[in-house]
C-alpha cells in the first residue's frame, strides 16, 4: 500500500471529507439559527410544557439511535464513576435552565436578546477561564472582554434593565461547556445521559399537567402532538451534523461558522418577528461584534503562528513530507508525531482560548481535537 494511503487519507478523499464536513457544519448552524421559527409553532403549549416534551422526546430519539448503532458501552463505565455521574447531573440541570429560558424568550418576543446571549458566549467562556481556571489572557483578549463588558452596560441603558436573558443564556452555556469538558463524553452519548437525568422529572410534570387538564399534547390535535414529539429530532439532528463536521474540518473553520446561528437568530428577530432595535441597542450590538472581531482575529493569528511552529517541529524531526495529510486529520496526525518527539505541554501553559475551545466544543457535542488554538470557541445549540 502506498505510504500516503497507509499514513493518511489520499488528497481526493480528504477534499471530499472536507466538503462533507462543511455541508454538515452549515446544516448544524443553519438549523440552530432557524430554530426560533419552530418554538412558536408549539403554542398554545407554554414554555415549561415545551421544555418537558423536549427532554422526553430527545431521550427517546437519541436512545433509539444508540440502539441502532449499538453504542452503549459508555453507559456502564459512566455508572461506575460517581464523580462523572454527578457532573452529568450538574450539566443536565444547567442545560435545563438554558433550554427553558431560550424557549420562553423566543415565544415571548425576545429573539434578539436571546441571540445576544450566543454572541457573547465566547467572551463569557474566556472570562470564566480567567476567574475559575486562573488562566492568563493576551492583551487583545483582555480588550475583547472589556469591550464586551462595555456592551452589556450600553445594552442595560438601552433596555432599561440588564439584558438578563442574554446573560443567563451565555453564563449557563459557558458553565455547561466547562462541566462537559470534565465529563468527556461524545455529543450523542452526553445528550442521552443528560436527558436520562431529566426524563423522570419531565415525564412527571407532563403527567401532572394531564391530570389537571392543562396539557396540550392530547387536546390540540394530532398535528400539535406530532410537533411536540418532533422536539427530540430538532434537538438531536443539529448535534449529529455538528459532530460530523467537527471531525472533518479544522476547528478554525467551525470557529467562523459558529456565528451563523446568532446572526440568523438576530436577523429573524429584527426582520421576521419585527422586534424593536432603537439606536442604543444597535450601539450595544456593535460593541459586541467589535469584541468578537478582536477575539476572532487574535485567535486566527495565534493559530497561524502555532501552525508554523508545528511545521518547524515536524521539519526538525525530519518526517517525510509525503506522509503528511491535510485538513483536521492531518493536523491530528502531525500533532501525534510531534508529541512523540517533543515534551508534553503542561496544563499551566494552555492558553485561555484553547481551554475555551475545548469547553465549548464539548458543549456542542464535538469530539475533542488536539490542535493548538484552532479558533474562536464554537457556539452551542439553543
C-alpha angles and dihedrals in degrees: 000000000000116000093241093055093044096050100035145345121298114257094250091051091047092053091049090049089050092053090048090050093050092049090050091047092051090047093050097047092038091056092046090049094050097043093100086073090060105052096061088056088068095064136147081047110093124236093260093051091048090049092051091050090049091056095046098044094041089059091048092051099046093040090054090048092051091048090055093051093036096231105151103117091098092061094064091047091049093051090053092055110068094184093056090043090055090050090052089054090051091048090050091051093049095047089049089061091046095049094043096050092046094051091046092048094052094046091045096054100261101116094130093051090047091052089053089060091062092044092057095039094096090051092049091047091055092044090053089051088059097042099040106023094034092231125165124240129214116238094258090052091052088051091051092050090047092051089048091052089050089052091056090053092050091048090049088059091044095051094036087235137049111287089250096168091058093044094049091049093046097045095042092052094043088053090046091053092049092051094045090052087063094045093052100199128146118261100257093039091050093048089050093052094046096047089047087060090047096043103084097044090045094047091046091053092050091050090049090051091050092049090054093046094245100111116109097196094088100026105053101058138263094291092056092047090050091051091051090049091050090064085088092059092043089054100043105034097066088047091055091049091049091051090051090051096046094061094047108042132045117267088239088065091048088048089062096039090054092077091064091081101054092037091055091044091050092049091048091050093051103033105029105027092033097225116176119259109186118186095265091057091050088051092051093048090047089057091050091051090048090053090051092049089053092047095046094046092050092048093049092048091050090047092054091049090049091049091052091048090049091050089052091051090051092048091050090051087053095229113176109259092218091068095056115101130198134241127027094323090055092048091053092046091050092047091052092050094048090047089061092055103035134055117268117261113250123231090244091060094054109113123231093246091053090052091045091050092052093047096047093042089055090048091054094047096253118147112248111262119200099226126128118250094328097175147298114331112271115248119237136232122282 
